[in-house]
Coordinates of C-alpha atoms in Angstrom, one line a residue:
X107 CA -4.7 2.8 -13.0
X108 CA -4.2 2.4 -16.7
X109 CA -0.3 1.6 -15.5
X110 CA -1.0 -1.0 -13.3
X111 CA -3.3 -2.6 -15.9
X112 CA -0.2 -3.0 -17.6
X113 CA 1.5 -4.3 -15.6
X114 CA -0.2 -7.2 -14.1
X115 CA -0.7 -7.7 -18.0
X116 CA 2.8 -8.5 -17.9
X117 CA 2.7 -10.5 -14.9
X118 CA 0.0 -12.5 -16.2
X119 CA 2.1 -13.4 -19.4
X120 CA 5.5 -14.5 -17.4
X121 CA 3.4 -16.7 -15.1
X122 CA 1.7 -18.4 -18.3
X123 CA 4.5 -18.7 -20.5
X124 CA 6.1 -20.2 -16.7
X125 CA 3.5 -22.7 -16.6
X126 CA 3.9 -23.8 -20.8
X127 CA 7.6 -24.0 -20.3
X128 CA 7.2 -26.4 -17.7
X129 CA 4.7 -28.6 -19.6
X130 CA 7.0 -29.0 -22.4
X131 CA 10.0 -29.5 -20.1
X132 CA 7.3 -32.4 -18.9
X133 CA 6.7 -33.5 -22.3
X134 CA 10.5 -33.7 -23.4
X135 CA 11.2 -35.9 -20.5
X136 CA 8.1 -38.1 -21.7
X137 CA 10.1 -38.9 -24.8
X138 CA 13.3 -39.6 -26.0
X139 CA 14.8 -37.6 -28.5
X140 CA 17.6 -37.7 -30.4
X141 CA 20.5 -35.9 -29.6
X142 CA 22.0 -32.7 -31.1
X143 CA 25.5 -32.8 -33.1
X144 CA 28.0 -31.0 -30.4
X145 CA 28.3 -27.6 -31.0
X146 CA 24.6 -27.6 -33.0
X147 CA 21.9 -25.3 -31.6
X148 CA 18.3 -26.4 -30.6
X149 CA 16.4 -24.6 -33.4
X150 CA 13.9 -24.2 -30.6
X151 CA 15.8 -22.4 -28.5
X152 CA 17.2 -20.1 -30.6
X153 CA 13.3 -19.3 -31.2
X154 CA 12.8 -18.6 -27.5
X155 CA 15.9 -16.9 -27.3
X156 CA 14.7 -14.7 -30.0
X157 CA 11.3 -14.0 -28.4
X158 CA 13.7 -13.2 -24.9
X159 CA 15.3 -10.4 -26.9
X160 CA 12.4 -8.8 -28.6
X161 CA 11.2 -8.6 -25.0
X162 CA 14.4 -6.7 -24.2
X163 CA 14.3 -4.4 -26.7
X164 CA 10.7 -3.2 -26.0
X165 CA 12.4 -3.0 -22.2
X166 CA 15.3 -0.5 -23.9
X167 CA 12.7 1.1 -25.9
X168 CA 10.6 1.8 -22.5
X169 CA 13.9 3.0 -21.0
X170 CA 15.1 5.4 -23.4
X171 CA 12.2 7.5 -22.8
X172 CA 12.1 10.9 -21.0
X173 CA 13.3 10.5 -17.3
X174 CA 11.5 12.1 -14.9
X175 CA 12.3 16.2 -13.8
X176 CA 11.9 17.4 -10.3
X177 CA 12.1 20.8 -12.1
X178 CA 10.3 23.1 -14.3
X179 CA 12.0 23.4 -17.6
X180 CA 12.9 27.5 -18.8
X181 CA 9.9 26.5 -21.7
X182 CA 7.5 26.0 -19.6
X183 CA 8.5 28.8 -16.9
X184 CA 8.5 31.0 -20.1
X185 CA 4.7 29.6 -21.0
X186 CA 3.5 30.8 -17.4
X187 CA 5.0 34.1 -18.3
X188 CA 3.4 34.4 -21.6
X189 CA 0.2 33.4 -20.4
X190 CA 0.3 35.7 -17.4
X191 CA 1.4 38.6 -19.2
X192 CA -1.4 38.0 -21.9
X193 CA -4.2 37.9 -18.9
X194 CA -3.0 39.9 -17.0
X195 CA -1.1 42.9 -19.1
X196 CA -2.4 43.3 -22.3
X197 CA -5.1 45.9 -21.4
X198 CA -3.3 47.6 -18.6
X199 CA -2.5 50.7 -19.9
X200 CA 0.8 50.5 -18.1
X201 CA 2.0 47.8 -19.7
X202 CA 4.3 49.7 -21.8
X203 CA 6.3 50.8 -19.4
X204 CA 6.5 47.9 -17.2
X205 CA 7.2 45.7 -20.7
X206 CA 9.7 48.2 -22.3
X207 CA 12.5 49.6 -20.1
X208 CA 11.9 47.8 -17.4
X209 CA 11.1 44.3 -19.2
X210 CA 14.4 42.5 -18.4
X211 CA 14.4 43.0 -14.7
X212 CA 10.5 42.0 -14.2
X213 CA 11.2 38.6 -16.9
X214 CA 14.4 38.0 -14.8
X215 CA 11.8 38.3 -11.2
X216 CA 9.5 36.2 -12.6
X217 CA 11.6 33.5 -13.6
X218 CA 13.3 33.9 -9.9
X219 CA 9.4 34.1 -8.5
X220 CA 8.8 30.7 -10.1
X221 CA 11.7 28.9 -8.8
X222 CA 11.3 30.0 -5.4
X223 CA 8.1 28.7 -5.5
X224 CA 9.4 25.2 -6.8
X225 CA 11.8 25.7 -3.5
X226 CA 8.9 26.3 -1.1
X227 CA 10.6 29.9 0.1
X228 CA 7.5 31.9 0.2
X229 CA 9.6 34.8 1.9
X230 CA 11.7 34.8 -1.1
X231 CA 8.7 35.1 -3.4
X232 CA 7.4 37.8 -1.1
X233 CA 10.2 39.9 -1.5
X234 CA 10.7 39.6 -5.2
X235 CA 7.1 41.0 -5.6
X236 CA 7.2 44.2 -3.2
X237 CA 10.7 44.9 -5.9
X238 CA 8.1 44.4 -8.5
X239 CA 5.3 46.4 -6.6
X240 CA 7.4 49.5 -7.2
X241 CA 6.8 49.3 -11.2
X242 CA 3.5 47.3 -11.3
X243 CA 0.3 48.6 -9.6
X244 CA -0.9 45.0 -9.9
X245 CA 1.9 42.9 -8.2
X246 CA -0.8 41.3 -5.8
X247 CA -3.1 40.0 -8.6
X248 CA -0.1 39.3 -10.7
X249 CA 1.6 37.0 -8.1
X250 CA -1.9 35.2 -7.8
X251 CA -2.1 34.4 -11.3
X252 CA 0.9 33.0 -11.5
X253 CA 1.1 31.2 -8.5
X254 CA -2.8 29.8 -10.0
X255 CA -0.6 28.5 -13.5
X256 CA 2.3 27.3 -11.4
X257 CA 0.1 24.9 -9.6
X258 CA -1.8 23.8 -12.9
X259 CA 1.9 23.1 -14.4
X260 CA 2.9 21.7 -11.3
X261 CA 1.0 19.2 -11.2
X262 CA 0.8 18.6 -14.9
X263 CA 5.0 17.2 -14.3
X264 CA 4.0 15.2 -11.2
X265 CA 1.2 13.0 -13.6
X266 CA 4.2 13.1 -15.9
X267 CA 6.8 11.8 -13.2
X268 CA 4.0 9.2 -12.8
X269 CA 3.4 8.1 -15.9
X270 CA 7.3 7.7 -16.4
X271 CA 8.0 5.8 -13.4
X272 CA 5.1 3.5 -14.7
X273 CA 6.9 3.0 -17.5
X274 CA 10.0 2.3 -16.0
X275 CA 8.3 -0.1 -13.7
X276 CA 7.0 -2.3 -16.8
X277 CA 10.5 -2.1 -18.1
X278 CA 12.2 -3.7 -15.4
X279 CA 9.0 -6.3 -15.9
X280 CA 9.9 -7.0 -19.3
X281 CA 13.4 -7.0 -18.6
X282 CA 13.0 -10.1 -16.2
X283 CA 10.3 -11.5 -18.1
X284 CA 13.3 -11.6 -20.8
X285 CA 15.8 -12.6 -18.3
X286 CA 13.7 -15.6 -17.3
X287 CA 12.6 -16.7 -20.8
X288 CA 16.4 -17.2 -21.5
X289 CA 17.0 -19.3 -18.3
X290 CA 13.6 -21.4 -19.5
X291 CA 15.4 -21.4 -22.9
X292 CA 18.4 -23.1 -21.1
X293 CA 16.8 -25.0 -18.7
X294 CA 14.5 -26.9 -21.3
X295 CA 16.6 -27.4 -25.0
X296 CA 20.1 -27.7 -22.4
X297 CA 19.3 -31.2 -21.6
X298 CA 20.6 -33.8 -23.5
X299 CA 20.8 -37.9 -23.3
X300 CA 23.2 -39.1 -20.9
X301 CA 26.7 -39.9 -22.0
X302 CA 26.7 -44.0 -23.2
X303 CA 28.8 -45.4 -20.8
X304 CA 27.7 -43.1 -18.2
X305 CA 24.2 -44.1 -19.0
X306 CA 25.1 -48.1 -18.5
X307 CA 27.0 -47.6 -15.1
X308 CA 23.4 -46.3 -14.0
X309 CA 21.5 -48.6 -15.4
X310 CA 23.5 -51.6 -13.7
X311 CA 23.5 -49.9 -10.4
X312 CA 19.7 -49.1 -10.7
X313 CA 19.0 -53.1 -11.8
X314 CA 21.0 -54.1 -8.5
X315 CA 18.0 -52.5 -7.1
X316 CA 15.6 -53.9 -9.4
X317 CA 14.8 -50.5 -11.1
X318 CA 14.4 -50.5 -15.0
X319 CA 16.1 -47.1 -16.5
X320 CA 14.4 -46.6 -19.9
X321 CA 16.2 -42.9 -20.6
X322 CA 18.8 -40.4 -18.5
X323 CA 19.0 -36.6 -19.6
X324 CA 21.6 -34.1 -18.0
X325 CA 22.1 -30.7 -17.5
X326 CA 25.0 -29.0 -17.2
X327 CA 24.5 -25.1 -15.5
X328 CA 26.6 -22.3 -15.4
X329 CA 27.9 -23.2 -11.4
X330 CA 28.2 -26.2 -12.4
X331 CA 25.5 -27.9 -10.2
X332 CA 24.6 -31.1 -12.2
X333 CA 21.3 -32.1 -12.8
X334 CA 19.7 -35.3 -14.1
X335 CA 16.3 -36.9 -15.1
X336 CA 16.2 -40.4 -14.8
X337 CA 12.6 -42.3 -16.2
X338 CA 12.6 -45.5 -14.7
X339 CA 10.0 -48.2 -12.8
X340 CA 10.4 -51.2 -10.6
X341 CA 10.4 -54.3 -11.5
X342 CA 7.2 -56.7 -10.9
X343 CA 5.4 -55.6 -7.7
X344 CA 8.7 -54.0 -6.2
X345 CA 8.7 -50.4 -4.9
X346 CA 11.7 -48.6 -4.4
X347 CA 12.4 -45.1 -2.8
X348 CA 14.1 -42.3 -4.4
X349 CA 16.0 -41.4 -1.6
X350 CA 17.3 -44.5 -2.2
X351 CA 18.1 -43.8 -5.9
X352 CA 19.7 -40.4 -4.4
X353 CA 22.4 -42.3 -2.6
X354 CA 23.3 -44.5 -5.4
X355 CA 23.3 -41.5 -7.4
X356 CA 25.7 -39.7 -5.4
X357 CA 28.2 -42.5 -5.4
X358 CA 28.3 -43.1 -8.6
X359 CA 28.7 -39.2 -9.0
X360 CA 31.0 -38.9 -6.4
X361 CA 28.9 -35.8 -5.1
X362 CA 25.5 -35.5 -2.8
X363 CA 22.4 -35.7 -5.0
X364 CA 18.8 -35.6 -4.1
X365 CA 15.9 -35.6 -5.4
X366 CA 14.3 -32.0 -6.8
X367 CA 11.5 -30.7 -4.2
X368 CA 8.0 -31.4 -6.3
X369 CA 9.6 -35.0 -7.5
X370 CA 8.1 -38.4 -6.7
X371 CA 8.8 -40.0 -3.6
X372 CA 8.5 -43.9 -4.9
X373 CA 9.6 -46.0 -7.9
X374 CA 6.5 -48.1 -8.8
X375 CA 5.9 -50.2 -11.4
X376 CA 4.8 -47.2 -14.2
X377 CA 7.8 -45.3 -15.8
X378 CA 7.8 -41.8 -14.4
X379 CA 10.8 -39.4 -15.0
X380 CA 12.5 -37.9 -12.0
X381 CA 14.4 -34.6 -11.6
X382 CA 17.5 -35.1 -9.1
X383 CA 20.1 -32.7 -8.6
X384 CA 23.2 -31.8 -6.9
X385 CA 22.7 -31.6 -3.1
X386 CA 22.8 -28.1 -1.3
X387 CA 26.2 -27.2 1.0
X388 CA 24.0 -26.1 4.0
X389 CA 21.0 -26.5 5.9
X390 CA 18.3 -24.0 7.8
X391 CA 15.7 -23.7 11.0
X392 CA 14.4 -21.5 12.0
X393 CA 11.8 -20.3 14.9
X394 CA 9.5 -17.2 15.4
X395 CA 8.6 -15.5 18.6
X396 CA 5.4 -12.7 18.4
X397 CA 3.4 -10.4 20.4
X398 CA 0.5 -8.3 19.6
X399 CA 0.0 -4.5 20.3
X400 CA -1.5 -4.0 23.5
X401 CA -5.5 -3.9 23.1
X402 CA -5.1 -5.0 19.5
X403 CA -6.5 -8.6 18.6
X404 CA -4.3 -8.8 15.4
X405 CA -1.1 -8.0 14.9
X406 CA 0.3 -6.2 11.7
X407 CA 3.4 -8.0 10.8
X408 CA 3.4 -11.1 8.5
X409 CA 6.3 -13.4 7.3
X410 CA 7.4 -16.1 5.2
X411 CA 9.9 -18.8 5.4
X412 CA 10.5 -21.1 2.2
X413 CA 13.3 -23.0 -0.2
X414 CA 13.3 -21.7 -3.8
X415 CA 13.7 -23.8 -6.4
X416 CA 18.0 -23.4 -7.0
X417 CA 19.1 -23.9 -3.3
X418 CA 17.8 -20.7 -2.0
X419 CA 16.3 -20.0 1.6
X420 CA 14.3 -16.9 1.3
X421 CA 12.9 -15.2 4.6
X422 CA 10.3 -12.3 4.5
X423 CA 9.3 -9.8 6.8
X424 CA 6.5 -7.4 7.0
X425 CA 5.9 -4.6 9.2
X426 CA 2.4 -2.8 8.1
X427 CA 2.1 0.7 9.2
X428 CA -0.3 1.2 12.4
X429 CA -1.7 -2.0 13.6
X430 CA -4.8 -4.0 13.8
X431 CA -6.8 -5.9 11.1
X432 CA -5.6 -2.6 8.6
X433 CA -2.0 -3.2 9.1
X434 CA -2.2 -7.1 9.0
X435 CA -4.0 -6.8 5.5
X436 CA -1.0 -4.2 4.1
X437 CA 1.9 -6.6 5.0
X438 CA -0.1 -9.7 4.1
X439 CA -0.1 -8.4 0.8
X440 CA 3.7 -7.6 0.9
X441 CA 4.6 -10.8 1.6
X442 CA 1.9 -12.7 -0.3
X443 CA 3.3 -10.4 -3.8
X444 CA 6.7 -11.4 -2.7
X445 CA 6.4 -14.9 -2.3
X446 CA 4.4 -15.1 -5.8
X447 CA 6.9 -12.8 -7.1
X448 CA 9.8 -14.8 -6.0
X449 CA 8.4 -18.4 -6.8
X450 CA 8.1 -17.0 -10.6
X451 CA 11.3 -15.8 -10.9
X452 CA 11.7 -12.5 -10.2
X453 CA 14.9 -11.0 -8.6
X454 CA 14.4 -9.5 -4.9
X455 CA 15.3 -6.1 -6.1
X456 CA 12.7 -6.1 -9.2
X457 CA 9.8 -8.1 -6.9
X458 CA 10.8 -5.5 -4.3
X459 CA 9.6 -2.7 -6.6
X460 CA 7.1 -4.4 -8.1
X461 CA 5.0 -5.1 -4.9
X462 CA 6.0 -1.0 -4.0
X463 CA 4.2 -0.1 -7.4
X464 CA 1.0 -1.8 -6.0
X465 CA 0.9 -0.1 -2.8
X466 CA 1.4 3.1 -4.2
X467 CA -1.3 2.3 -6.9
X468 CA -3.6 1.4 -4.0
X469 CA -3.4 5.0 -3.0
X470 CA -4.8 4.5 0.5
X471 CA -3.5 7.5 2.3
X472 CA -1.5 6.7 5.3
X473 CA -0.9 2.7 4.6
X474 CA 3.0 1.4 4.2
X475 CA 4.7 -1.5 5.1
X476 CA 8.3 -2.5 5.6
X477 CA 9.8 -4.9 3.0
X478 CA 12.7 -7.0 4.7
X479 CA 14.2 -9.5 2.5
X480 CA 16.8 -12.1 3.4
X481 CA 18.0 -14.8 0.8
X482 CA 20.4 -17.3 1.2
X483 CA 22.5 -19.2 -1.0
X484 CA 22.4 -22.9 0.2
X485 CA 25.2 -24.0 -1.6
X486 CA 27.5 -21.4 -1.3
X487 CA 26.7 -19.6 1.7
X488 CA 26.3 -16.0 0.8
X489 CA 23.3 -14.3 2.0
X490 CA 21.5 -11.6 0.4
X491 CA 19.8 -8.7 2.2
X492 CA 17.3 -6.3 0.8
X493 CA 15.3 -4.0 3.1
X494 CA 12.8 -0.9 2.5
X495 CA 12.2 0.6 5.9
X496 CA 13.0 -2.1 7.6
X497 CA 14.5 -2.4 11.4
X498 CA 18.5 -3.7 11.7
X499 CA 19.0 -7.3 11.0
X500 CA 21.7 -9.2 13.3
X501 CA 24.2 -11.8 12.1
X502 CA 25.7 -14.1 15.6
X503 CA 28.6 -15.6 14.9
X504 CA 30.5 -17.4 18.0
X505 CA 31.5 -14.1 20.2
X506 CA 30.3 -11.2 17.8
X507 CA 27.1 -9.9 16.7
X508 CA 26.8 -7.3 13.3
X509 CA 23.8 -5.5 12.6
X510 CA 23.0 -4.5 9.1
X511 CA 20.9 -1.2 8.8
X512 CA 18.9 0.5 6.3
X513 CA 18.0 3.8 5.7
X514 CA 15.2 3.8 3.0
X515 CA 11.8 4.4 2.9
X516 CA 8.8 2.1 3.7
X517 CA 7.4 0.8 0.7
X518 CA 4.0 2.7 -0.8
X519 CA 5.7 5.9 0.1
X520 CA 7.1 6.9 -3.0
X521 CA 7.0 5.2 -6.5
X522 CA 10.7 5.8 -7.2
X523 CA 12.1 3.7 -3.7
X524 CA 15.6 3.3 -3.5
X525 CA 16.7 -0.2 -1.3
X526 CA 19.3 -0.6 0.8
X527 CA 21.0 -3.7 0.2
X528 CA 24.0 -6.1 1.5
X529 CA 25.2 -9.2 1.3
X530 CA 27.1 -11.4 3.8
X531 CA 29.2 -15.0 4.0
X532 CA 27.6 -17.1 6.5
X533 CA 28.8 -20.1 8.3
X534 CA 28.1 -23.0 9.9
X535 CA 26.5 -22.1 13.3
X536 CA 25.6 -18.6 12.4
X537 CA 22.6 -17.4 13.2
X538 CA 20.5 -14.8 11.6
X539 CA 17.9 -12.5 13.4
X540 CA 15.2 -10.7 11.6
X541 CA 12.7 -8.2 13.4
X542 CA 10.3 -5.4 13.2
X543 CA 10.9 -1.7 14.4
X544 CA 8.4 -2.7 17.4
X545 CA 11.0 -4.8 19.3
X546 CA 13.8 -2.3 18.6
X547 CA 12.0 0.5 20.1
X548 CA 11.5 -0.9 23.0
X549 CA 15.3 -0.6 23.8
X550 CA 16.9 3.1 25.2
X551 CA 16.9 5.5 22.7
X552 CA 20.3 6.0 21.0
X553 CA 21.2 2.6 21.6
X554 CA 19.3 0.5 20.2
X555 CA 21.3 -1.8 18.1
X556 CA 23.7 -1.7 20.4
X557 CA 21.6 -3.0 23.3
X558 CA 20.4 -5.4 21.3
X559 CA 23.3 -6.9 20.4
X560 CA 24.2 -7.3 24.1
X561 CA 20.6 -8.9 24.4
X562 CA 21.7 -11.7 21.3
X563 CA 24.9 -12.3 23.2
X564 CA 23.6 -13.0 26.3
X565 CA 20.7 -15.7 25.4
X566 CA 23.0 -19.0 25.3
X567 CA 19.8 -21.0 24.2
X568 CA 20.7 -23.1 20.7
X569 CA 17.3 -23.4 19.3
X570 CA 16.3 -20.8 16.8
X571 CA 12.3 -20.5 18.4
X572 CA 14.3 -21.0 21.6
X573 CA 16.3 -17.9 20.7
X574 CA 13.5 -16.0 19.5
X575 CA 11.9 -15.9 22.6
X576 CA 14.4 -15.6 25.0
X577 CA 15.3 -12.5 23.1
X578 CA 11.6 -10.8 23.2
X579 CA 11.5 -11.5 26.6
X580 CA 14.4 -9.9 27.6
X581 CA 13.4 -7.2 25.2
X582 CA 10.0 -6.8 27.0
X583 CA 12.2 -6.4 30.3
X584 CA 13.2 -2.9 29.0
X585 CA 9.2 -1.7 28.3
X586 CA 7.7 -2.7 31.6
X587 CA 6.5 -6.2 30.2
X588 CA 3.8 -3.8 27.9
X589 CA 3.8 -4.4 23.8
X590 CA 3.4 -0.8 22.8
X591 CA 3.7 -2.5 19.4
X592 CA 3.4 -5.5 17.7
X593 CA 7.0 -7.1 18.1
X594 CA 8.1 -10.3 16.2
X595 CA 11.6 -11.8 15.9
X596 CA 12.1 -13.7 13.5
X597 CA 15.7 -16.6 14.0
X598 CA 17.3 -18.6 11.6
X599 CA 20.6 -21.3 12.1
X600 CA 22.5 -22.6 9.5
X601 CA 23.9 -25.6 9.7
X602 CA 26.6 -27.3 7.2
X603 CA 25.1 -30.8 6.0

């Protein structure tokens, strides 16, 4: 518990410093300031970007620690020994014999005892002491007593294991935490006053409109996606929209701008500064069709559909293991972690493992979910896939359908999950088709994914909630019309703007 302390320590500290970054980005904008010689570093920055490294190193530092064994190391198999032998041996008055000539062959059956243990092959073990019964008169007891110090080892490398994936778990946290102080870095000492002349063509187009620009800042990012922040009002009693302010924008630029997602809607007569920036390349719906488990009253998948801040449409799907009001609550918290995860930053893989960390924490026996993770790229069109447990998800693109799999674990299962994940170019028209394992299993065994590729192909509705349902109800067609499990399908379209 002392772990997870830790980490949501850490959690706690990215979401605060996320929250002061963004009050002084708000601050900046409220005032202008002069610009930097070119080439000349913000001293600020370079103080954040120092603070982004010293987070890194205490990542590397957490890193370079002892991985974790699966094994027992020769020292400790030669502790059990030691500590057997001194129980067990040092008042038998045998002990000379069965210590003297014969000491190599019963060190070299002890050390093959143990490790048949670690393996599980109790016949193995068995055999190893009858050879040993013919020199010791005490095999049985000393089998026990070994077995006994195994166990108490044993389990002494599992807390170990734990402690070490903990600490690799609060590494990958500071790592992003370190990551994402950089991008802040970037995002809030980057901007700078508008080039001159650039800053006069918008202030002429803007007073054709009767807006008064009082500053302009840009920010140039790595791809290249332009960014402004205009503060401007209208003139006496006028109100303007900034969709409006968009297109003009966009001419002038000779590229689609809009304005950012939590930005003002109206120009009014008060100077407020407004974030606009380069228009995404594509467009999404997207529609859900569900059914609960027979004789269940709640069903145990949960989802989320949103837009991340950077032209990203993330989709996320939860399957909790069972079903009922138990199962609901597991994948509620799945997605609930991984939307807060997501929204602060985090990469999919690291809020992947992050939200597997508290499951495992939890430690209610028996209680998993699925993680299922699609993220696409609005401007350039690549989608992302990551999936713990997950069933198949299916791309549709005009006469073809491709599944992509996975293989892993449920998340909560293991602290140490491995994801399977993919990535894909999608186009206008494609469609993308997320579900849980309830609707695949309701197809013939062995061929699942490929009946249910047949099933995409043949509903020729275009709506995405259209297509959702005609798909569970031809899915249904295969189980007698029963839900032996709660089934949702989950469609997406994109669509070039």
């Amino acid at each position: 518990m002392q772990e997870w302390i830790i980490a949501m320590l850490v959690i706690s500290l990215l979401l605060i410093f996320r929250d002061m970054a963004k009050t002084i980005l708000t601050g900046q904008m409220s005032k202008k300031e002069e610009p930097f010689a070119p080439g000349e570093s913000h001293p600020q920055k370079e103080k954040v970007e120092r603070y982004a490294a010293s987070f890194q190193k205490l990542a590397d530092t957490f890193y370079g620690m002892p991985y974790r064994k699966e094994y027992l190391s020769s020292g400790q198999i030669d502790a059990i020994l030691k500590d057997t032998n001194e129980e067990m041996c040092s008042r038998c008055y045998h002990r000379e014999i069965c210590w003297g000539e014969n000491s190599g062959f019963l060190k070299q059956g002890g050390e093959a005892m143990i490790r048949a243990m670690e393996e599980g092959d109790e016949e193995a073990v068995e055999m190893i002491r009858q050879e040993w019964a013919e020199i010791c008169g005490k095999s049985i007891q000393y089998l026990e007593t070994v077995r006994e110090r195994f166990q108490k080892e044993k389990q002494n490398l599992v807390w170990s294991n734990r402690m070490i994936e903990s600490r690799l778990a609060v590494a990958q946290q500071l790592t992003e935490i370190s990551r994402i102080m950089g991008m802040v870095a970037e995002d809030i000492y980057d901007i700078s006053p508008a080039d001159p002349k650039f800053q006069e063509s918008i202030r002429r187009i803007l007073k054709k409109r009767h807006i008064v620009l009082k500053n302009a800042w840009v920010m140039d990012k790595v791809e290249g996606r332009r960014q402004m922040f205009l503060t401007m009002k209208a003139r006496s009693g006028q109100c303007v929209s900034v969709t409006e302010v968009s297109q003009l924008l966009s001419g002038l630029c000779e590229c689609a701008m809009t304005s950012a997602a939590d930005s003002r809607g109206i120009v009014n007569g008060e100077y407020h500064t407004v974030h606009f920036v380069e228009d995404v390349s594509y467009q999404v719906m997207y529609g859900v069709a569900k059914l609960t488990r027979e004789e269940e009253k709640i069903s145990g998948d949960n989802y989320i559909c949103r837009q991340e801040e950077g032209g990203k449409f993330v989709m996320c799907l939860s399957d909790g293991m069972g079903s009922g009001m138990d199962a609901c609550r597991e994948s509620e918290i799945v997605v609930e972690l991984l939307e807060q995860f997501l929204e602060s930053g985090f990469t999919q893989e690291t809020a992947a493992r992050m939200v597997n960390s508290a499951l495992v924490l939890k430690g209610r026996e028996g209680m998993f979910s699925t993680v299922d993770i699609c993220a696409l790229d609005l401007y350039t069109g690549i989608c992302s896939f990551l999936k713990a447990g997950a069933a198949s998800t299916f791309i549709k693109r005009d006469h073809w359908v491709e599944a992509i799999s996975s293989e892993s674990l449920a998340a909560g299962l293991v602290q140490q999950i491995d994801f399977d994940t993919a990535s894909r170019k999608l186009y206008h028209g494609d469609y993308l088709i997320m579900m849980t394992d309830g609707v695949l299993d309701a197809l013939p065994l062995d061929r699942e994914e490929e009946t249910m590729k047949e099933i995409i192909m043949d509903v020729q509705e275009e709506n995405p909630r259209e297509v959702s349902r005609g798909i569970l109800e031809r899915v249904l067609g295969y189980s007698d019309y029963r839900a032996r499990d709660d089934m949702t399908v989950l469609v997406a379209s994109v669509l070039r703007k």
